PDB file of C-alpha atoms in Angstrom:
ATOM      1  CA  MET A   1     -34.781  -1.554 -34.439  1.00 51.00           C
ATOM      2  CA  LEU A   2     -34.841  -4.324 -37.025  1.00 51.00           C
ATOM      3  CA  LEU A   3     -36.056  -6.869 -34.470  1.00 51.00           C
ATOM      4  CA  ALA A   4     -38.831  -4.557 -33.363  1.00 50.00           C
ATOM      5  CA  HIS A   5     -39.858  -4.054 -36.936  1.00 50.00           C
ATOM      6  CA  LEU A   6     -39.916  -7.838 -37.497  1.00 52.00           C
ATOM      7  CA  ILE A   7     -42.134  -8.356 -34.536  1.00 49.00           C
ATOM      8  CA  ARG A   8     -44.632  -5.655 -35.692  1.00 53.00           C
ATOM      9  CA  THR A   9     -44.631  -7.177 -39.216  1.00 56.00           C
ATOM     10  CA  ARG A  10     -45.467 -10.545 -37.911  1.00 56.00           C
ATOM     11  CA  GLN A  11     -48.290  -9.129 -35.765  1.00 50.00           C
ATOM     12  CA  SER A  12     -49.844  -7.295 -38.728  1.00 56.00           C
ATOM     13  CA  GLY A  13     -49.665 -10.423 -40.967  1.00 54.00           C
ATOM     14  CA  GLN A  14     -51.267 -12.548 -38.256  1.00 59.00           C
ATOM     15  CA  SER A  15     -54.037  -9.998 -37.610  1.00 65.00           C
ATOM     16  CA  ARG A  16     -54.850 -10.053 -41.350  1.00 61.00           C
ATOM     17  CA  ALA A  17     -54.928 -13.903 -41.261  1.00 59.00           C
ATOM     18  CA  ASP A  18     -57.196 -13.929 -38.354  1.00 65.00           C
ATOM     19  CA  ALA A  19     -59.559 -11.139 -39.429  1.00 66.00           C
ATOM     20  CA  GLN A  20     -63.182 -11.929 -39.957  1.00 70.00           C
ATOM     21  CA  LEU A  21     -64.233 -11.139 -43.559  1.00 74.00           C
ATOM     22  CA  ASP A  22     -67.670 -10.843 -45.045  1.00 76.00           C
ATOM     23  CA  PRO A  23     -68.817 -14.108 -46.691  1.00 79.00           C
ATOM     24  CA  SER A  24     -69.111 -12.286 -50.048  1.00 77.00           C
ATOM     25  CA  CYS A  25     -65.296 -11.922 -50.067  1.00 75.00           C
ATOM     26  CA  PHE A  26     -64.903 -15.757 -50.356  1.00 83.00           C
ATOM     27  CA  GLY A  27     -65.871 -16.135 -54.005  1.00 85.00           C
ATOM     28  CA  LEU A  28     -64.413 -18.039 -56.970  1.00 90.00           C
ATOM     29  CA  PRO A  29     -62.710 -14.970 -58.603  1.00 90.00           C
ATOM     30  CA  VAL A  30     -60.687 -14.055 -55.502  1.00 90.00           C
ATOM     31  CA  TYR A  31     -59.896 -17.716 -54.930  1.00 90.00           C
ATOM     32  CA  LEU A  32     -58.510 -18.171 -58.461  1.00 92.00           C
ATOM     33  CA  ALA A  33     -56.571 -14.913 -57.945  1.00 91.00           C
ATOM     34  CA  TYR A  34     -55.102 -16.346 -54.707  1.00 91.00           C
ATOM     35  CA  ALA A  35     -54.290 -19.703 -56.219  1.00 89.00           C
ATOM     36  CA  LEU A  36     -52.695 -18.334 -59.397  1.00 90.00           C
ATOM     37  CA  TYR A  37     -51.006 -15.146 -58.117  1.00 91.00           C
ATOM     38  CA  PRO A  38     -47.582 -15.483 -59.646  1.00 90.00           C
ATOM     39  CA  PRO A  39     -45.335 -14.095 -56.893  1.00 89.00           C
ATOM     40  CA  LEU A  40     -46.851 -16.630 -54.443  1.00 87.00           C
ATOM     41  CA  TYR A  41     -47.678 -19.433 -56.915  1.00 82.00           C
ATOM     42  CA  ILE A  42     -44.268 -19.921 -58.615  1.00 80.00           C
ATOM     43  CA  ALA A  43     -41.737 -20.145 -55.700  1.00 79.00           C
ATOM     44  CA  GLY A  44     -42.488 -17.332 -53.318  1.00 74.00           C
ATOM     45  CA  PRO A  45     -43.672 -17.213 -49.831  1.00 82.00           C
ATOM     46  CA  ILE A  46     -47.055 -18.778 -49.153  1.00 87.00           C
ATOM     47  CA  SER A  47     -49.939 -16.655 -47.827  1.00 88.00           C
ATOM     48  CA  SER A  48     -53.111 -17.893 -46.245  1.00 88.00           C
ATOM     49  CA  PHE A  49     -56.259 -17.255 -48.212  1.00 88.00           C
ATOM     50  CA  ASN A  50     -57.651 -15.010 -45.467  1.00 88.00           C
ATOM     51  CA  ASN A  51     -54.480 -12.880 -45.493  1.00 88.00           C
ATOM     52  CA  PHE A  52     -54.615 -12.542 -49.281  1.00 89.00           C
ATOM     53  CA  ALA A  53     -58.354 -11.742 -49.464  1.00 87.00           C
ATOM     54  CA  HIS A  54     -58.010  -9.162 -46.670  1.00 86.00           C
ATOM     55  CA  GLN A  55     -55.450  -7.248 -48.583  1.00 87.00           C
ATOM     56  CA  ILE A  56     -57.485  -7.491 -51.802  1.00 87.00           C
ATOM     57  CA  TYR A  57     -60.607  -6.017 -50.113  1.00 86.00           C
ATOM     58  CA  HIS A  58     -58.863  -3.801 -47.586  1.00 84.00           C
ATOM     59  CA  PRO A  59     -55.728  -2.628 -49.566  1.00 84.00           C
ATOM     60  CA  ASP A  60     -52.896  -1.238 -47.448  1.00 82.00           C
ATOM     61  CA  SER A  61     -50.015  -1.071 -49.991  1.00 81.00           C
ATOM     62  CA  PRO A  62     -46.464  -1.024 -48.598  1.00 85.00           C
ATOM     63  CA  SER A  63     -44.745   2.353 -49.009  1.00 88.00           C
ATOM     64  CA  LEU A  64     -42.297   2.952 -51.811  1.00 90.00           C
ATOM     65  CA  THR A  65     -39.501   3.398 -49.126  1.00 92.00           C
ATOM     66  CA  LYS A  66     -40.248  -0.107 -47.691  1.00 91.00           C
ATOM     67  CA  VAL A  67     -40.169  -1.718 -51.166  1.00 94.00           C
ATOM     68  CA  CYS A  68     -36.923  -0.028 -52.144  1.00 95.00           C
ATOM     69  CA  HIS A  69     -35.297  -0.876 -48.694  1.00 95.00           C
ATOM     70  CA  TYR A  70     -36.306  -4.521 -49.172  1.00 95.00           C
ATOM     71  CA  GLY A  71     -34.906  -4.510 -52.712  1.00 96.00           C
ATOM     72  CA  LEU A  72     -31.552  -3.243 -51.362  1.00 96.00           C
ATOM     73  CA  ARG A  73     -31.500  -6.046 -48.813  1.00 95.00           C
ATOM     74  CA  LEU A  74     -32.143  -8.547 -51.639  1.00 96.00           C
ATOM     75  CA  LEU A  75     -29.254  -7.184 -53.672  1.00 97.00           C
ATOM     76  CA  GLY A  76     -27.054  -7.590 -50.574  1.00 96.00           C
ATOM     77  CA  CYS A  77     -28.144 -11.208 -50.161  1.00 95.00           C
ATOM     78  CA  LEU A  78     -27.617 -11.905 -53.923  1.00 96.00           C
ATOM     79  CA  LEU A  79     -24.121 -10.480 -53.723  1.00 97.00           C
ATOM     80  CA  ALA A  80     -23.342 -12.659 -50.648  1.00 95.00           C
ATOM     81  CA  LEU A  81     -24.609 -15.726 -52.638  1.00 95.00           C
ATOM     82  CA  GLU A  82     -22.406 -14.854 -55.576  1.00 95.00           C
ATOM     83  CA  VAL A  83     -19.352 -14.531 -53.380  1.00 96.00           C
ATOM     84  CA  LEU A  84     -20.071 -17.791 -51.664  1.00 94.00           C
ATOM     85  CA  THR A  85     -20.631 -19.788 -54.821  1.00 92.00           C
ATOM     86  CA  HIS A  86     -17.370 -18.388 -56.480  1.00 93.00           C
ATOM     87  CA  THR A  87     -15.157 -18.880 -53.404  1.00 94.00           C
ATOM     88  CA  ILE A  88     -16.415 -21.922 -51.511  1.00 90.00           C
ATOM     89  CA  TYR A  89     -17.156 -25.087 -53.564  1.00 88.00           C
ATOM     90  CA  ALA A  90     -18.640 -27.197 -50.775  1.00 87.00           C
ATOM     91  CA  ASN A  91     -21.857 -27.852 -52.614  1.00 85.00           C
ATOM     92  CA  ALA A  92     -20.059 -29.401 -55.652  1.00 86.00           C
ATOM     93  CA  ILE A  93     -17.769 -31.431 -53.307  1.00 85.00           C
ATOM     94  CA  ALA A  94     -20.789 -32.862 -51.525  1.00 84.00           C
ATOM     95  CA  LYS A  95     -22.935 -33.388 -54.575  1.00 82.00           C
ATOM     96  CA  TYR A  96     -20.267 -35.601 -56.237  1.00 82.00           C
ATOM     97  CA  ARG A  97     -19.055 -37.088 -52.881  1.00 80.00           C
ATOM     98  CA  LEU A  98     -15.491 -36.170 -53.623  1.00 81.00           C
ATOM     99  CA  TRP A  99     -14.283 -37.684 -50.328  1.00 76.00           C
ATOM    100  CA  HIS A 100     -15.433 -41.108 -51.628  1.00 73.00           C
ATOM    101  CA  GLN A 101     -13.650 -40.553 -54.960  1.00 73.00           C
ATOM    102  CA  LEU A 102     -10.407 -39.564 -53.207  1.00 71.00           C
ATOM    103  CA  GLN A 103     -10.624 -42.763 -51.248  1.00 65.00           C
ATOM    104  CA  LEU A 104     -11.018 -44.866 -54.393  1.00 63.00           C
ATOM    105  CA  TRP A 105      -8.062 -43.131 -56.062  1.00 65.00           C
ATOM    106  CA  GLY A 106      -5.866 -43.502 -53.029  1.00 62.00           C
ATOM    107  CA  ALA A 107      -5.375 -39.755 -52.726  1.00 63.00           C
ATOM    108  CA  ALA A 108      -5.284 -37.579 -49.727  1.00 65.00           C
ATOM    109  CA  ARG A 109      -8.465 -37.762 -47.726  1.00 74.00           C
ATOM    110  CA  PHE A 110     -10.567 -35.106 -46.147  1.00 79.00           C
ATOM    111  CA  SER A 111     -10.214 -34.864 -42.423  1.00 82.00           C
ATOM    112  CA  PRO A 112     -13.317 -35.069 -40.132  1.00 82.00           C
ATOM    113  CA  LEU A 113     -13.073 -31.330 -39.597  1.00 84.00           C
ATOM    114  CA  ASP A 114     -12.969 -30.863 -43.375  1.00 84.00           C
ATOM    115  CA  LEU A 115     -16.145 -33.009 -43.793  1.00 84.00           C
ATOM    116  CA  SER A 116     -18.021 -31.241 -41.030  1.00 86.00           C
ATOM    117  CA  THR A 117     -17.054 -27.840 -42.547  1.00 87.00           C
ATOM    118  CA  ILE A 118     -18.258 -28.978 -45.954  1.00 86.00           C
ATOM    119  CA  GLY A 119     -21.649 -30.001 -44.417  1.00 86.00           C
ATOM    120  CA  PHE A 120     -21.921 -26.593 -42.755  1.00 89.00           C
ATOM    121  CA  TRP A 121     -21.245 -24.636 -45.955  1.00 91.00           C
ATOM    122  CA  VAL A 122     -23.587 -26.813 -48.073  1.00 89.00           C
ATOM    123  CA  LEU A 123     -26.414 -25.941 -45.625  1.00 88.00           C
ATOM    124  CA  MET A 124     -25.311 -22.297 -45.669  1.00 91.00           C
ATOM    125  CA  PHE A 125     -25.489 -22.338 -49.486  1.00 92.00           C
ATOM    126  CA  MET A 126     -28.950 -23.835 -49.420  1.00 90.00           C
ATOM    127  CA  TRP A 127     -30.086 -21.323 -46.807  1.00 92.00           C
ATOM    128  CA  LEU A 128     -28.782 -18.342 -48.871  1.00 93.00           C
ATOM    129  CA  LYS A 129     -30.096 -19.774 -52.159  1.00 93.00           C
ATOM    130  CA  PHE A 130     -33.574 -20.028 -50.835  1.00 92.00           C
ATOM    131  CA  LEU A 131     -33.322 -16.675 -49.067  1.00 94.00           C
ATOM    132  CA  VAL A 132     -32.626 -14.990 -52.404  1.00 95.00           C
ATOM    133  CA  ILE A 133     -35.393 -16.909 -54.276  1.00 94.00           C
ATOM    134  CA  TRP A 134     -38.023 -16.304 -51.683  1.00 94.00           C
ATOM    135  CA  ARG A 135     -37.097 -12.605 -51.100  1.00 94.00           C
ATOM    136  CA  PHE A 136     -37.185 -11.958 -54.871  1.00 95.00           C
ATOM    137  CA  PHE A 137     -40.791 -13.157 -55.074  1.00 94.00           C
ATOM    138  CA  ARG A 138     -41.761 -11.415 -51.892  1.00 94.00           C
ATOM    139  CA  LEU A 139     -40.298  -8.131 -53.358  1.00 94.00           C
ATOM    140  CA  TRP A 140     -42.452  -8.734 -56.396  1.00 94.00           C
ATOM    141  CA  SER A 141     -45.526  -9.124 -54.337  1.00 92.00           C
ATOM    142  CA  LEU A 142     -44.645  -6.039 -52.222  1.00 93.00           C
ATOM    143  CA  ALA A 143     -44.254  -4.043 -55.381  1.00 93.00           C
ATOM    144  CA  ASP A 144     -47.757  -5.161 -56.403  1.00 91.00           C
ATOM    145  CA  GLY A 145     -49.219  -4.155 -53.058  1.00 90.00           C
ATOM    146  CA  ILE A 146     -49.491  -7.627 -51.401  1.00 91.00           C
ATOM    147  CA  ASP A 147     -47.526  -7.971 -48.156  1.00 90.00           C
ATOM    148  CA  ALA A 148     -46.796 -11.762 -47.974  1.00 90.00           C
ATOM    149  CA  PRO A 149     -45.271 -13.360 -44.812  1.00 90.00           C
ATOM    150  CA  GLU A 150     -41.462 -13.285 -44.749  1.00 91.00           C
ATOM    151  CA  ASN A 151     -39.485 -16.504 -44.968  1.00 90.00           C
ATOM    152  CA  MET A 152     -36.047 -17.176 -43.377  1.00 89.00           C
ATOM    153  CA  THR A 153     -36.841 -15.091 -40.288  1.00 89.00           C
ATOM    154  CA  ARG A 154     -33.764 -16.326 -38.537  1.00 88.00           C
ATOM    155  CA  CYS A 155     -30.259 -17.021 -39.846  1.00 88.00           C
ATOM    156  CA  LEU A 156     -29.239 -20.679 -40.317  1.00 86.00           C
ATOM    157  CA  CYS A 157     -26.538 -20.314 -37.714  1.00 87.00           C
ATOM    158  CA  ASN A 158     -29.039 -18.990 -35.146  1.00 90.00           C
ATOM    159  CA  ASN A 159     -31.079 -22.140 -34.453  1.00 87.00           C
ATOM    160  CA  TYR A 160     -30.621 -24.738 -31.837  1.00 88.00           C
ATOM    161  CA  ASP A 161     -33.964 -26.429 -31.608  1.00 87.00           C
ATOM    162  CA  ILE A 162     -35.638 -28.425 -34.459  1.00 85.00           C
ATOM    163  CA  GLU A 163     -39.165 -27.042 -34.060  1.00 86.00           C
ATOM    164  CA  GLY A 164     -37.846 -23.416 -34.011  1.00 87.00           C
ATOM    165  CA  PHE A 165     -35.686 -24.066 -37.023  1.00 87.00           C
ATOM    166  CA  TRP A 166     -38.644 -25.168 -39.149  1.00 86.00           C
ATOM    167  CA  LYS A 167     -40.813 -22.254 -37.926  1.00 88.00           C
ATOM    168  CA  ASN A 168     -38.138 -19.869 -39.064  1.00 89.00           C
ATOM    169  CA  TRP A 169     -36.916 -21.546 -42.309  1.00 87.00           C
ATOM    170  CA  HIS A 170     -39.924 -21.597 -44.580  1.00 86.00           C
ATOM    171  CA  ALA A 171     -41.821 -19.511 -42.097  1.00 90.00           C
ATOM    172  CA  SER A 172     -44.757 -18.651 -44.459  1.00 91.00           C
ATOM    173  CA  TYR A 173     -45.269 -22.399 -45.330  1.00 90.00           C
ATOM    174  CA  ASN A 174     -45.213 -23.181 -41.547  1.00 90.00           C
ATOM    175  CA  LEU A 175     -48.038 -20.598 -41.111  1.00 90.00           C
ATOM    176  CA  TRP A 176     -49.968 -22.311 -43.994  1.00 91.00           C
ATOM    177  CA  LEU A 177     -49.428 -25.825 -42.673  1.00 92.00           C
ATOM    178  CA  VAL A 178     -50.593 -24.847 -39.121  1.00 91.00           C
ATOM    179  CA  ARG A 179     -53.766 -23.204 -40.510  1.00 90.00           C
ATOM    180  CA  TYR A 180     -54.759 -25.779 -43.022  1.00 92.00           C
ATOM    181  CA  ILE A 181     -53.330 -29.131 -41.743  1.00 92.00           C
ATOM    182  CA  TYR A 182     -52.127 -28.923 -38.117  1.00 93.00           C
ATOM    183  CA  ILE A 183     -55.251 -27.310 -36.658  1.00 92.00           C
ATOM    184  CA  PRO A 184     -57.804 -29.422 -38.590  1.00 92.00           C
ATOM    185  CA  LEU A 185     -55.945 -32.539 -37.531  1.00 91.00           C
ATOM    186  CA  GLY A 186     -56.546 -31.628 -33.878  1.00 90.00           C
ATOM    187  CA  GLY A 187     -53.726 -29.170 -33.098  1.00 87.00           C
ATOM    188  CA  ALA A 188     -51.623 -29.616 -29.976  1.00 85.00           C
ATOM    189  CA  ARG A 189     -53.884 -32.388 -28.614  1.00 87.00           C
ATOM    190  CA  TRP A 190     -52.583 -34.824 -31.302  1.00 89.00           C
ATOM    191  CA  ARG A 191     -49.277 -33.057 -31.802  1.00 88.00           C
ATOM    192  CA  ALA A 192     -46.993 -36.128 -31.640  1.00 86.00           C
ATOM    193  CA  LEU A 193     -49.070 -37.790 -34.386  1.00 90.00           C
ATOM    194  CA  ASN A 194     -49.707 -34.602 -36.401  1.00 92.00           C
ATOM    195  CA  VAL A 195     -45.948 -34.232 -36.925  1.00 92.00           C
ATOM    196  CA  TRP A 196     -45.802 -37.482 -38.953  1.00 94.00           C
ATOM    197  CA  ALA A 197     -48.705 -36.458 -41.186  1.00 93.00           C
ATOM    198  CA  ILE A 198     -47.319 -32.915 -41.802  1.00 93.00           C
ATOM    199  CA  PHE A 199     -43.750 -33.816 -42.558  1.00 92.00           C
ATOM    200  CA  THR A 200     -44.777 -36.745 -44.791  1.00 93.00           C
ATOM    201  CA  PHE A 201     -46.978 -34.161 -46.678  1.00 93.00           C
ATOM    202  CA  VAL A 202     -44.055 -31.741 -46.788  1.00 91.00           C
ATOM    203  CA  GLY A 203     -41.647 -34.350 -48.110  1.00 88.00           C
ATOM    204  CA  LEU A 204     -44.030 -35.381 -50.892  1.00 89.00           C
ATOM    205  CA  TRP A 205     -44.784 -31.704 -51.552  1.00 86.00           C
ATOM    206  CA  HIS A 206     -41.052 -31.125 -52.297  1.00 82.00           C
ATOM    207  CA  ASP A 207     -40.893 -33.993 -54.785  1.00 79.00           C
ATOM    208  CA  LEU A 208     -41.749 -37.701 -55.117  1.00 80.00           C
ATOM    209  CA  GLU A 209     -38.321 -38.951 -54.034  1.00 81.00           C
ATOM    210  CA  TRP A 210     -37.497 -41.607 -51.489  1.00 82.00           C
ATOM    211  CA  LYS A 211     -34.714 -39.508 -49.964  1.00 80.00           C
ATOM    212  CA  LEU A 212     -37.208 -36.687 -49.204  1.00 84.00           C
ATOM    213  CA  VAL A 213     -39.600 -39.147 -47.610  1.00 86.00           C
ATOM    214  CA  SER A 214     -36.742 -40.524 -45.587  1.00 85.00           C
ATOM    215  CA  TRP A 215     -35.770 -36.906 -44.662  1.00 85.00           C
ATOM    216  CA  ALA A 216     -39.323 -36.302 -43.541  1.00 88.00           C
ATOM    217  CA  TRP A 217     -39.492 -39.426 -41.298  1.00 90.00           C
ATOM    218  CA  ILE A 218     -36.066 -38.721 -39.836  1.00 86.00           C
ATOM    219  CA  MET A 219     -37.188 -35.229 -38.886  1.00 86.00           C
ATOM    220  CA  CYS A 220     -40.300 -36.798 -37.210  1.00 90.00           C
ATOM    221  CA  LEU A 221     -38.176 -38.974 -35.010  1.00 90.00           C
ATOM    222  CA  PHE A 222     -35.865 -36.092 -34.028  1.00 86.00           C
ATOM    223  CA  ILE A 223     -38.869 -33.795 -33.356  1.00 88.00           C
ATOM    224  CA  GLY A 224     -40.468 -36.555 -31.255  1.00 88.00           C
ATOM    225  CA  ALA A 225     -37.309 -36.848 -29.091  1.00 86.00           C
ATOM    226  CA  GLU A 226     -37.171 -33.070 -28.758  1.00 86.00           C
ATOM    227  CA  MET A 227     -40.812 -32.886 -27.781  1.00 88.00           C
ATOM    228  CA  ALA A 228     -40.106 -35.580 -25.034  1.00 87.00           C
ATOM    229  CA  ALA A 229     -37.104 -33.661 -23.791  1.00 84.00           C
ATOM    230  CA  LYS A 230     -39.092 -30.351 -23.585  1.00 84.00           C
ATOM    231  CA  LEU A 231     -41.996 -32.130 -21.801  1.00 84.00           C
ATOM    232  CA  LEU A 232     -39.479 -33.600 -19.275  1.00 82.00           C
ATOM    233  CA  SER A 233     -37.813 -30.199 -18.671  1.00 79.00           C
ATOM    234  CA  LYS A 234     -41.219 -28.799 -17.638  1.00 80.00           C
ATOM    235  CA  HIS A 235     -41.860 -31.413 -15.057  1.00 76.00           C
ATOM    236  CA  ARG A 236     -41.842 -30.196 -11.466  1.00 79.00           C
ATOM    237  CA  ALA A 237     -39.107 -32.688 -10.626  1.00 75.00           C
ATOM    238  CA  MET A 238     -36.813 -30.533 -12.850  1.00 74.00           C
ATOM    239  CA  ALA A 239     -37.441 -27.366 -10.996  1.00 75.00           C
ATOM    240  CA  PRO A 240     -34.518 -27.628  -8.567  1.00 76.00           C
ATOM    241  CA  LEU A 241     -32.209 -28.359 -11.413  1.00 73.00           C
ATOM    242  CA  LYS A 242     -33.441 -25.258 -13.280  1.00 73.00           C
ATOM    243  CA  ARG A 243     -32.366 -23.095 -10.427  1.00 76.00           C
ATOM    244  CA  ASN A 244     -28.923 -24.497 -10.681  1.00 75.00           C
ATOM    245  CA  GLY A 245     -26.526 -22.688 -13.041  1.00 75.00           C
ATOM    246  CA  TRP A 246     -25.535 -26.011 -14.636  1.00 81.00           C
ATOM    247  CA  PHE A 247     -29.041 -26.436 -16.176  1.00 83.00           C
ATOM    248  CA  ARG A 248     -28.114 -23.875 -18.913  1.00 86.00           C
ATOM    249  CA  HIS A 249     -25.082 -26.042 -19.886  1.00 88.00           C
ATOM    250  CA  LEU A 250     -27.156 -29.212 -19.811  1.00 87.00           C
ATOM    251  CA  ALA A 251     -29.580 -27.515 -22.199  1.00 87.00           C
ATOM    252  CA  ALA A 252     -26.722 -26.479 -24.410  1.00 90.00           C
ATOM    253  CA  VAL A 253     -25.581 -30.088 -24.668  1.00 90.00           C
ATOM    254  CA  VAL A 254     -29.034 -31.218 -25.735  1.00 89.00           C
ATOM    255  CA  ALA A 255     -29.138 -28.206 -28.161  1.00 90.00           C
ATOM    256  CA  CYS A 256     -25.770 -29.419 -29.675  1.00 90.00           C
ATOM    257  CA  SER A 257     -27.430 -32.829 -30.322  1.00 87.00           C
ATOM    258  CA  ASN A 258     -30.322 -31.001 -32.055  1.00 87.00           C
ATOM    259  CA  VAL A 259     -27.910 -29.000 -34.333  1.00 89.00           C
ATOM    260  CA  LEU A 260     -26.143 -32.250 -35.340  1.00 86.00           C
ATOM    261  CA  ALA A 261     -29.414 -33.932 -36.016  1.00 85.00           C
ATOM    262  CA  LEU A 262     -30.658 -31.095 -38.103  1.00 84.00           C
ATOM    263  CA  MET A 263     -27.511 -31.068 -40.157  1.00 85.00           C
ATOM    264  CA  THR A 264     -27.685 -34.872 -40.680  1.00 84.00           C
ATOM    265  CA  ALA A 265     -31.416 -34.892 -41.668  1.00 82.00           C
ATOM    266  CA  ASN A 266     -30.945 -32.043 -44.137  1.00 81.00           C
ATOM    267  CA  MET A 267     -27.830 -33.640 -45.703  1.00 81.00           C
ATOM    268  CA  VAL A 268     -29.935 -36.885 -46.201  1.00 80.00           C
ATOM    269  CA  GLY A 269     -32.947 -35.122 -47.709  1.00 75.00           C
ATOM    270  CA  PHE A 270     -31.325 -32.486 -49.971  1.00 77.00           C
ATOM    271  CA  VAL A 271     -27.737 -33.565 -50.681  1.00 79.00           C
ATOM    272  CA  LEU A 272     -26.532 -37.067 -50.119  1.00 80.00           C
ATOM    273  CA  GLY A 273     -29.568 -39.263 -49.751  1.00 77.00           C
ATOM    274  CA  VAL A 274     -29.919 -42.298 -47.560  1.00 74.00           C
ATOM    275  CA  ASP A 275     -27.171 -44.240 -49.455  1.00 75.00           C
ATOM    276  CA  GLY A 276     -24.578 -41.464 -49.144  1.00 78.00           C
ATOM    277  CA  ILE A 277     -24.917 -40.330 -45.496  1.00 79.00           C
ATOM    278  CA  SER A 278     -23.329 -43.433 -43.837  1.00 81.00           C
ATOM    279  CA  ASP A 279     -19.851 -42.839 -45.492  1.00 80.00           C
ATOM    280  CA  TYR A 280     -20.096 -39.117 -44.736  1.00 82.00           C
ATOM    281  CA  LEU A 281     -20.886 -39.635 -40.992  1.00 83.00           C
ATOM    282  CA  HIS A 282     -18.291 -42.376 -40.682  1.00 81.00           C
ATOM    283  CA  GLY A 283     -15.700 -39.897 -41.991  1.00 80.00           C
ATOM    284  CA  ILE A 284     -16.658 -37.249 -39.422  1.00 83.00           C
ATOM    285  CA  PHE A 285     -17.024 -39.634 -36.332  1.00 83.00           C
ATOM    286  CA  SER A 286     -13.969 -41.723 -37.069  1.00 82.00           C
ATOM    287  CA  ASP A 287     -11.793 -39.380 -34.972  1.00 82.00           C
ATOM    288  CA  VAL A 288     -12.650 -38.715 -31.310  1.00 87.00           C
ATOM    289  CA  LYS A 289     -10.483 -35.537 -31.113  1.00 88.00           C
ATOM    290  CA  SER A 290     -12.227 -33.985 -34.092  1.00 86.00           C
ATOM    291  CA  VAL A 291     -15.619 -34.789 -32.693  1.00 87.00           C
ATOM    292  CA  CYS A 292     -14.823 -33.038 -29.450  1.00 90.00           C
ATOM    293  CA  ILE A 293     -13.638 -30.013 -31.296  1.00 90.00           C
ATOM    294  CA  ILE A 294     -16.845 -29.921 -33.409  1.00 89.00           C
ATOM    295  CA  PHE A 295     -18.985 -30.388 -30.226  1.00 90.00           C
ATOM    296  CA  ALA A 296     -17.159 -27.712 -28.297  1.00 92.00           C
ATOM    297  CA  ALA A 297     -17.581 -25.266 -31.328  1.00 91.00           C
ATOM    298  CA  ILE A 298     -21.328 -25.908 -31.430  1.00 92.00           C
ATOM    299  CA  PHE A 299     -21.720 -25.775 -27.625  1.00 93.00           C
ATOM    300  CA  SER A 300     -20.077 -22.260 -27.616  1.00 93.00           C
ATOM    301  CA  THR A 301     -22.341 -21.128 -30.468  1.00 92.00           C
ATOM    302  CA  VAL A 302     -25.402 -22.333 -28.655  1.00 93.00           C
ATOM    303  CA  GLN A 303     -24.429 -20.242 -25.544  1.00 93.00           C
ATOM    304  CA  VAL A 304     -24.496 -17.188 -27.798  1.00 93.00           C
ATOM    305  CA  MET A 305     -27.865 -18.210 -29.200  1.00 92.00           C
ATOM    306  CA  PHE A 306     -29.265 -18.476 -25.659  1.00 91.00           C
ATOM    307  CA  GLU A 307     -28.231 -14.790 -25.023  1.00 91.00           C
ATOM    308  CA  MET A 308     -29.787 -13.696 -28.222  1.00 90.00           C
ATOM    309  CA  ARG A 309     -33.041 -15.412 -27.294  1.00 90.00           C
ATOM    310  CA  GLU A 310     -33.038 -13.608 -23.976  1.00 88.00           C
ATOM    311  CA  TYR A 311     -32.572 -10.303 -25.805  1.00 88.00           C
ATOM    312  CA  GLU A 312     -35.387 -11.083 -28.323  1.00 86.00           C
ATOM    313  CA  LEU A 313     -37.653 -11.948 -25.454  1.00 86.00           C
ATOM    314  CA  HIS A 314     -36.905  -8.610 -23.858  1.00 83.00           C
ATOM    315  CA  GLU A 315     -37.472  -6.708 -27.099  1.00 80.00           C
ATOM    316  CA  GLN A 316     -40.765  -8.557 -27.617  1.00 80.00           C
ATOM    317  CA  ARG A 317     -41.987  -7.527 -24.159  1.00 78.00           C
ATOM    318  CA  ARG A 318     -40.915  -3.945 -24.912  1.00 78.00           C
ATOM    319  CA  VAL A 319     -42.731  -3.789 -28.187  1.00 73.00           C
ATOM    320  CA  CYS A 320     -45.766  -5.764 -26.990  1.00 71.00           C
ATOM    321  CA  PRO A 321     -46.188  -5.244 -23.262  1.00 66.00           C
ATOM    322  CA  VAL A 322     -49.531  -7.020 -23.154  1.00 56.00           C
ATOM    323  CA  ALA A 323     -48.090 -10.184 -24.711  1.00 49.00           C
TER     324      ALA A 323
END
């Protein structure tokens, strides 16, 4: 039920964004209202101008039930964030690089499994923190009658490809980037080059910091490798392999590499920086046995994700038979 609702919500938002509006709708007053609308301007989800203007001139306010239900979901997420920050201190450990301090003091060291777990919970904290922030501002806009695109449309633990991760992380920003940067730069025809322009813009948009620019360029390298792998998998020479049951497991191995790449890039960009990531990775990969355990855990999780994607595809076909 929830998945079907999400599919319909995405469709309605896309139809508003693609709707043809009368030229009189594109005036300075509505543009200023769009640019300075507090729920979207401060830190909320980002809406395209077409989507916003369509709702101004063709209002279809969300029901009180929908707003209240969304508010309850936000409270649940806020409670989860409070429990996380008061019971798991991974973010503080990573921020002050406690493993490095313990090494200097000659105290007990973190094991590779400890370090990998810290990295996971740091990213989980980031995901939940932004989820609460963005959903608060979306709730504000819903209460005001503006249905902005939802962010965080997929859980952090339910991503195995880099492209899909960014489409579902700051999902509304992704829609904005596609409409105003990706398509004007040539779209899919220049996709490999567009990635560099877009992620550099995104890194600078976050803040003028070298670690964020480094994060952006690392992501471009990883996305380029993923694009090449996807292109290779579509080649006709791969058809016999796809019919073999082992292809799924080969894809899962590649997906594990994607997950590790995502975790590394985000730790560089938002936690450790370029100077701190080398010690962190050395601590994790210094023990072969621990690396095998980490890889096996991610591999098993990816297999579950594959099953979830098949279910989502089935639901999408059921809700949208034409698509």
